[in-house]
Short mmCIF file of C-alpha atoms in Angstrom, two decimals:
data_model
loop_
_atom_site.label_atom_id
_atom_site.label_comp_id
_atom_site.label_asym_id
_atom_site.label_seq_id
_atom_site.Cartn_x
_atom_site.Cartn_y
_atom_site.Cartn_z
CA UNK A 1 20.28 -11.62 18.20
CA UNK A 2 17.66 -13.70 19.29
CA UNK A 3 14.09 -12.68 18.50
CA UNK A 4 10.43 -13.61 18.97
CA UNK A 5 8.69 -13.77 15.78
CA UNK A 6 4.45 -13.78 15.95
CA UNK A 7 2.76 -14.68 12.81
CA UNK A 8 -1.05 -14.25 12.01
CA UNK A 9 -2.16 -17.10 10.12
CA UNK A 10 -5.43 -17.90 8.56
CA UNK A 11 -5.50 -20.90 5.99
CA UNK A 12 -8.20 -19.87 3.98
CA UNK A 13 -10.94 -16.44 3.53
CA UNK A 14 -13.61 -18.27 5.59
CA UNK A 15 -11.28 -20.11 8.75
CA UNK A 16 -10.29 -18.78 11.98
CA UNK A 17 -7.53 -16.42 12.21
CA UNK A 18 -4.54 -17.67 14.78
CA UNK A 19 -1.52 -16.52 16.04
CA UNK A 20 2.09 -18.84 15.70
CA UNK A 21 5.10 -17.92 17.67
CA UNK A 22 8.41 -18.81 16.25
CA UNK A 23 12.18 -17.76 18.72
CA UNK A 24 14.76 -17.67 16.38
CA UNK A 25 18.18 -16.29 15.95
CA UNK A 26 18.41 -13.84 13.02
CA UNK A 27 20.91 -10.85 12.55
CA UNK A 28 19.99 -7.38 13.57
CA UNK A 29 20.67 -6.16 9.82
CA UNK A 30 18.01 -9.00 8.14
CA UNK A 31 14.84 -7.73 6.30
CA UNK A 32 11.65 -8.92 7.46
CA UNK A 33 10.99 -10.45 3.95
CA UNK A 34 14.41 -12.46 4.24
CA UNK A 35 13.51 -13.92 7.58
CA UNK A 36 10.23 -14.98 6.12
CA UNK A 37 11.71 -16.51 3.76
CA UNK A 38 14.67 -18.36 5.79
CA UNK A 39 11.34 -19.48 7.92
CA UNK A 40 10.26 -20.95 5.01
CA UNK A 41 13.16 -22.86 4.08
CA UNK A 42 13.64 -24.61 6.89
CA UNK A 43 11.90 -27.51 9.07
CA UNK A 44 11.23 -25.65 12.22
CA UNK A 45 8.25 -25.85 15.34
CA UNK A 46 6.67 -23.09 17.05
CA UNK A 47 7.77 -22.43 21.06
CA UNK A 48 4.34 -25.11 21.69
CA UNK A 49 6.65 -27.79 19.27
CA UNK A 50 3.78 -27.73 16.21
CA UNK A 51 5.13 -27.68 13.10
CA UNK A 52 5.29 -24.08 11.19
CA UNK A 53 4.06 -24.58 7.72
CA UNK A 54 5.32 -22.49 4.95
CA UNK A 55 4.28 -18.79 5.42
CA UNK A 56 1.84 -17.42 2.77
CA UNK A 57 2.94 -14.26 1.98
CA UNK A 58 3.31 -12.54 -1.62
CA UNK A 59 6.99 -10.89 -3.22
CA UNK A 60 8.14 -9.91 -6.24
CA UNK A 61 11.12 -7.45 -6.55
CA UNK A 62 12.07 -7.31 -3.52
CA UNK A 63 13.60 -4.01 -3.94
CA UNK A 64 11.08 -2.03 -3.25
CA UNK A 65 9.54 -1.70 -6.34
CA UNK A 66 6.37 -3.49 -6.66
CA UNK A 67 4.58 -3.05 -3.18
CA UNK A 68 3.94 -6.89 -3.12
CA UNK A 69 5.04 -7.87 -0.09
CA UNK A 70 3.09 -5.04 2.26
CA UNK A 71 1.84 -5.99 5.32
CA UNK A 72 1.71 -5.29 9.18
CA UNK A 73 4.82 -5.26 10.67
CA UNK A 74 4.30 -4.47 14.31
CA UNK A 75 1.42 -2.39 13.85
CA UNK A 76 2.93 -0.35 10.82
CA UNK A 77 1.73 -1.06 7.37
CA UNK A 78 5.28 -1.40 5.74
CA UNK A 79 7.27 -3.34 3.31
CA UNK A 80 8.61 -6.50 4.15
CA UNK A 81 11.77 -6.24 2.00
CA UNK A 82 12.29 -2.51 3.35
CA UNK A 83 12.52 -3.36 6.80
CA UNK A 84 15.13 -4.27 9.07
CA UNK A 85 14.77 -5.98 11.91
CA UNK A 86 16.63 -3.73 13.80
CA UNK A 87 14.70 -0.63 12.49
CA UNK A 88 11.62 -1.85 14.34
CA UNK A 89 13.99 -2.00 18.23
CA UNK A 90 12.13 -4.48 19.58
CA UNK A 91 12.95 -8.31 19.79
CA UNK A 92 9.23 -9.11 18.99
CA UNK A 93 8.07 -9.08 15.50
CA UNK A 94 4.85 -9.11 14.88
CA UNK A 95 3.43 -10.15 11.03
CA UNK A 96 0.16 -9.59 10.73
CA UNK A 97 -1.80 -9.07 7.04
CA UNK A 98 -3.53 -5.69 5.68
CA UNK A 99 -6.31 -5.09 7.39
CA UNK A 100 -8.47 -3.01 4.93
CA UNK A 101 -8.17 -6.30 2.72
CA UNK A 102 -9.79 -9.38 2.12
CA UNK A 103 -7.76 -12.14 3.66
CA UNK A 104 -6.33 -14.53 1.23
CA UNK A 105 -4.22 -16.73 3.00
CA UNK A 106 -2.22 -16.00 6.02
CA UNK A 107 -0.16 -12.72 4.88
CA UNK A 108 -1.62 -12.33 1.11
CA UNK A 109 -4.83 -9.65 1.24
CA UNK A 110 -6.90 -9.47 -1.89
CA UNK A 111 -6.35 -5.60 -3.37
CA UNK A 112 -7.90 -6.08 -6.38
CA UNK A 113 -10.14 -3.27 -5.77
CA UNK A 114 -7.47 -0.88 -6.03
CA UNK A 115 -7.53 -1.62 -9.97
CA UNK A 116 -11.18 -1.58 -9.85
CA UNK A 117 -11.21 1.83 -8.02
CA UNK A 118 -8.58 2.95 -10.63
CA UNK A 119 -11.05 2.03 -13.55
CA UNK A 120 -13.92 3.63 -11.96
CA UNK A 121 -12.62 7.49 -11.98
CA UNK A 122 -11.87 6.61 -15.33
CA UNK A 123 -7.90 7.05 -14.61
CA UNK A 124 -6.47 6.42 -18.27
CA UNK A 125 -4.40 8.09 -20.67
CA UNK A 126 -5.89 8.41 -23.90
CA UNK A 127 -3.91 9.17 -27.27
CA UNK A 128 -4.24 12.86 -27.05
CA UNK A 129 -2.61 13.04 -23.98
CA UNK A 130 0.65 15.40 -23.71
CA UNK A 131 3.39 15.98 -21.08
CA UNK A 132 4.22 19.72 -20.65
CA UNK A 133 7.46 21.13 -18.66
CA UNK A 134 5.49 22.53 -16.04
CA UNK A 135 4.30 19.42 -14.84
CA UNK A 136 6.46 16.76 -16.08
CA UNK A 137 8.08 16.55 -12.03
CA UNK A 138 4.32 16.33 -10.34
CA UNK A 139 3.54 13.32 -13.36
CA UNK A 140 6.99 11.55 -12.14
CA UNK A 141 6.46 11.73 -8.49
CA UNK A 142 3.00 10.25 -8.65
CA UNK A 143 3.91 7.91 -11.27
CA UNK A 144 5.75 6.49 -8.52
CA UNK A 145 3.23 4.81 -6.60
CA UNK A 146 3.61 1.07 -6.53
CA UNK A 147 -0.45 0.73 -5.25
CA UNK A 148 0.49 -1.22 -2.18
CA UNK A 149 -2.31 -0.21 0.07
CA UNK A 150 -0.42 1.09 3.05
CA UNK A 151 -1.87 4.40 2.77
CA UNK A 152 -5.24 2.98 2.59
CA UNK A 153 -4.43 0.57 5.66
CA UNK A 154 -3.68 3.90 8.01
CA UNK A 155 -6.90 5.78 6.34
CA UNK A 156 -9.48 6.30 8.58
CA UNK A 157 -12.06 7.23 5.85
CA UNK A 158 -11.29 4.38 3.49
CA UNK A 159 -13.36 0.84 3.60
CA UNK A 160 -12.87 -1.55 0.64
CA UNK A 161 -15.83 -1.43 -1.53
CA UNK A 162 -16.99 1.89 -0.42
CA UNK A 163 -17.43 5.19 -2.28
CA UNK A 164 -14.33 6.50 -0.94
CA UNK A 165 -10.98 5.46 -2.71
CA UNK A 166 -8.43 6.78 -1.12
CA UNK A 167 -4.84 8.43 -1.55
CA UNK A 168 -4.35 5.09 -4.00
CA UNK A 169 -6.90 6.20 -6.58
CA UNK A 170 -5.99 10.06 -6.26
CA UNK A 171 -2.15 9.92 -6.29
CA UNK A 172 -2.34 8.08 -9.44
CA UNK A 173 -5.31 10.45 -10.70
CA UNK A 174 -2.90 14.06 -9.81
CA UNK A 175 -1.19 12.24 -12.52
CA UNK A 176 -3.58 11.85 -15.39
CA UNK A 177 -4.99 15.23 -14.80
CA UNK A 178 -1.35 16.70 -15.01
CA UNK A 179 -1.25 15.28 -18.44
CA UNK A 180 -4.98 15.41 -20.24
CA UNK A 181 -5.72 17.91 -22.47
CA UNK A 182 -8.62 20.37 -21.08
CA UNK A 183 -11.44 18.41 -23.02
CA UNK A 184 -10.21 15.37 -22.08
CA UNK A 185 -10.61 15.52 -18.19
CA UNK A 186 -14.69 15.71 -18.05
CA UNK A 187 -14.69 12.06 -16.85
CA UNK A 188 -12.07 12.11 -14.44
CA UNK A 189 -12.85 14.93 -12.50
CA UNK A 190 -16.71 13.89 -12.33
CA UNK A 191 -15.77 10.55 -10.78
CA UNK A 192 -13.03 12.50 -8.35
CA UNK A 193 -15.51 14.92 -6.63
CA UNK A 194 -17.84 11.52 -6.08
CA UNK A 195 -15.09 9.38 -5.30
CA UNK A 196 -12.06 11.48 -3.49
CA UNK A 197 -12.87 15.03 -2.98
CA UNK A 198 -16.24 14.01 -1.36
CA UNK A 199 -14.67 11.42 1.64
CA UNK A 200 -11.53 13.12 2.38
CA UNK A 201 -11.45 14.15 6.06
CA UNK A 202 -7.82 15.47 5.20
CA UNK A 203 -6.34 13.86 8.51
CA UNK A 204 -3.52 12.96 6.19
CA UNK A 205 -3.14 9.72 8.20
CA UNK A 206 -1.49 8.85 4.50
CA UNK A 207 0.89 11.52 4.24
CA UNK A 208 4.36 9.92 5.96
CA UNK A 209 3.36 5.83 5.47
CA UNK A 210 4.43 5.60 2.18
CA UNK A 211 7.30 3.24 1.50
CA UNK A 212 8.31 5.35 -1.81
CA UNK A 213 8.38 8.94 0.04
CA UNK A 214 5.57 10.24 -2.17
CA UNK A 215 4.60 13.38 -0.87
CA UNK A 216 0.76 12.65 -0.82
CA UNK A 217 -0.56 16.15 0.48
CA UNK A 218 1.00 17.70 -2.40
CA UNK A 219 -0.57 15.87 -5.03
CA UNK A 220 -3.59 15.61 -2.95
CA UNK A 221 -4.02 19.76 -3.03
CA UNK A 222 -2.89 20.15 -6.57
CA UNK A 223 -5.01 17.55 -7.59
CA UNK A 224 -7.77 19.26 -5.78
CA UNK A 225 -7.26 22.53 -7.46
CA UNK A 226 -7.74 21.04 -10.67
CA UNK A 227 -10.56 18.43 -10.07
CA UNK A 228 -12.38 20.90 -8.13
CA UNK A 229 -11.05 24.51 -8.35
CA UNK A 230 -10.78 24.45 -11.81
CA UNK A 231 -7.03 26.30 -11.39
CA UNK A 232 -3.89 24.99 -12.67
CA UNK A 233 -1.33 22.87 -10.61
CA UNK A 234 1.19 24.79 -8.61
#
């Protein structure tokens, strides 16, 4: 099938973002991350005849494992390798980076501040820790989340660099708390009230964009009766 592909480019954190407009022929049944990369490969101009320099863009797995390759994919925050062109019925794709990011390079974001978020509720296992059977499927689930951003990206609450962290610091927190001992939680449920709890509008914008089918409300309220209710997880 033929197809119009649009690309938002931007060479460096302090240029001007543009747009580059490839037609190409691709099969219905090819991920977005493989026609990026056949892009890549080959020697081809944009429908103005300029040259289309390799695409910046950043992959790993590929197999949807590592959340490396998010990004904007017609308006969606999705993964690259875990879309089909013919899943997004339209013969106009659109790549376009995060845009609760700092912009790299074309479709690489800076999300460092996910770790930094991370280590600033204090969201570590320490020695003590222990697994029980009552919450050894809640620990799994969240333990799950391969931190890349697209719940962030639909969050209307979250801003990087702000107090609010999002469903990527508190899906990976439901799963420390499910697993420190009593005495060992002070920390991480101070930081949660100031950091999660407090900037939560619960619109669950987050609760059907992620890629790995966490199910973020859950862990959101159990997390919530723990942090802040002081009960146990259901």
């Amino acid at each position: 099938m033929k197809i119009t592909v649009k690309i938002k480019r931007q060479n460096s954190p302090d240029s001007a973002p543009f747009y580059q407009t490839i037609h190409r022929e691709c099969d219905k049944e090819t991920s977005v991350a493989t026609l990026i990369r056949e892009i890549n490969a080959e020697n081809i101009s944009d429908i103005e005849g300029k040259p289309v320099e390799e695409i910046s863009w950043e992959c790993s797995c590929l197999q949807k494992k590592c959340g490396a390759c998010a990004m904007r994919i017609n308006g969606i925050p999705r993964l690259a390798c875990d879309t089909k062109i013919a899943e997004l019925k339209s013969k106009t794709v659109t790549l376009e980076p995060l845009k609760k990011f700092p912009v790299v390079r074309d479709l690489i974001v800076d999300r460092s501040v996910m770790r930094k978020n991370l280590l600033a509720i204090h969201n570590w296992l320490e020695s003590e820790a222990s697994q029980s059977e009552k919450n050894v499927d809640l620990a799994y689930d969240a333990s799950r989340c391969i931190q890349c951003g697209c719940c962030l990206e639909v969050c209307p609450n979250f801003t990087a660099g702000e107090s609010f962290f999002g469903a990527a610091a508190f899906v990976p927190a439901s799963r420390i708390l499910s697993q420190l001992p009593k005495g060992k939680k002070y920390d991480l449920v101070k930081e949660y009230g100031k950091h999660i709890y407090s900037g939560c509008g619960k619109s669950l914008s987050c609760h059907n964009i992620c890629p790995v089918g966490i199910d973020i409300e859950h862990k959101l309220s159990n997390s919530n009766a723990v942090a802040v209710w002081k009960r146990f997880f259901k």
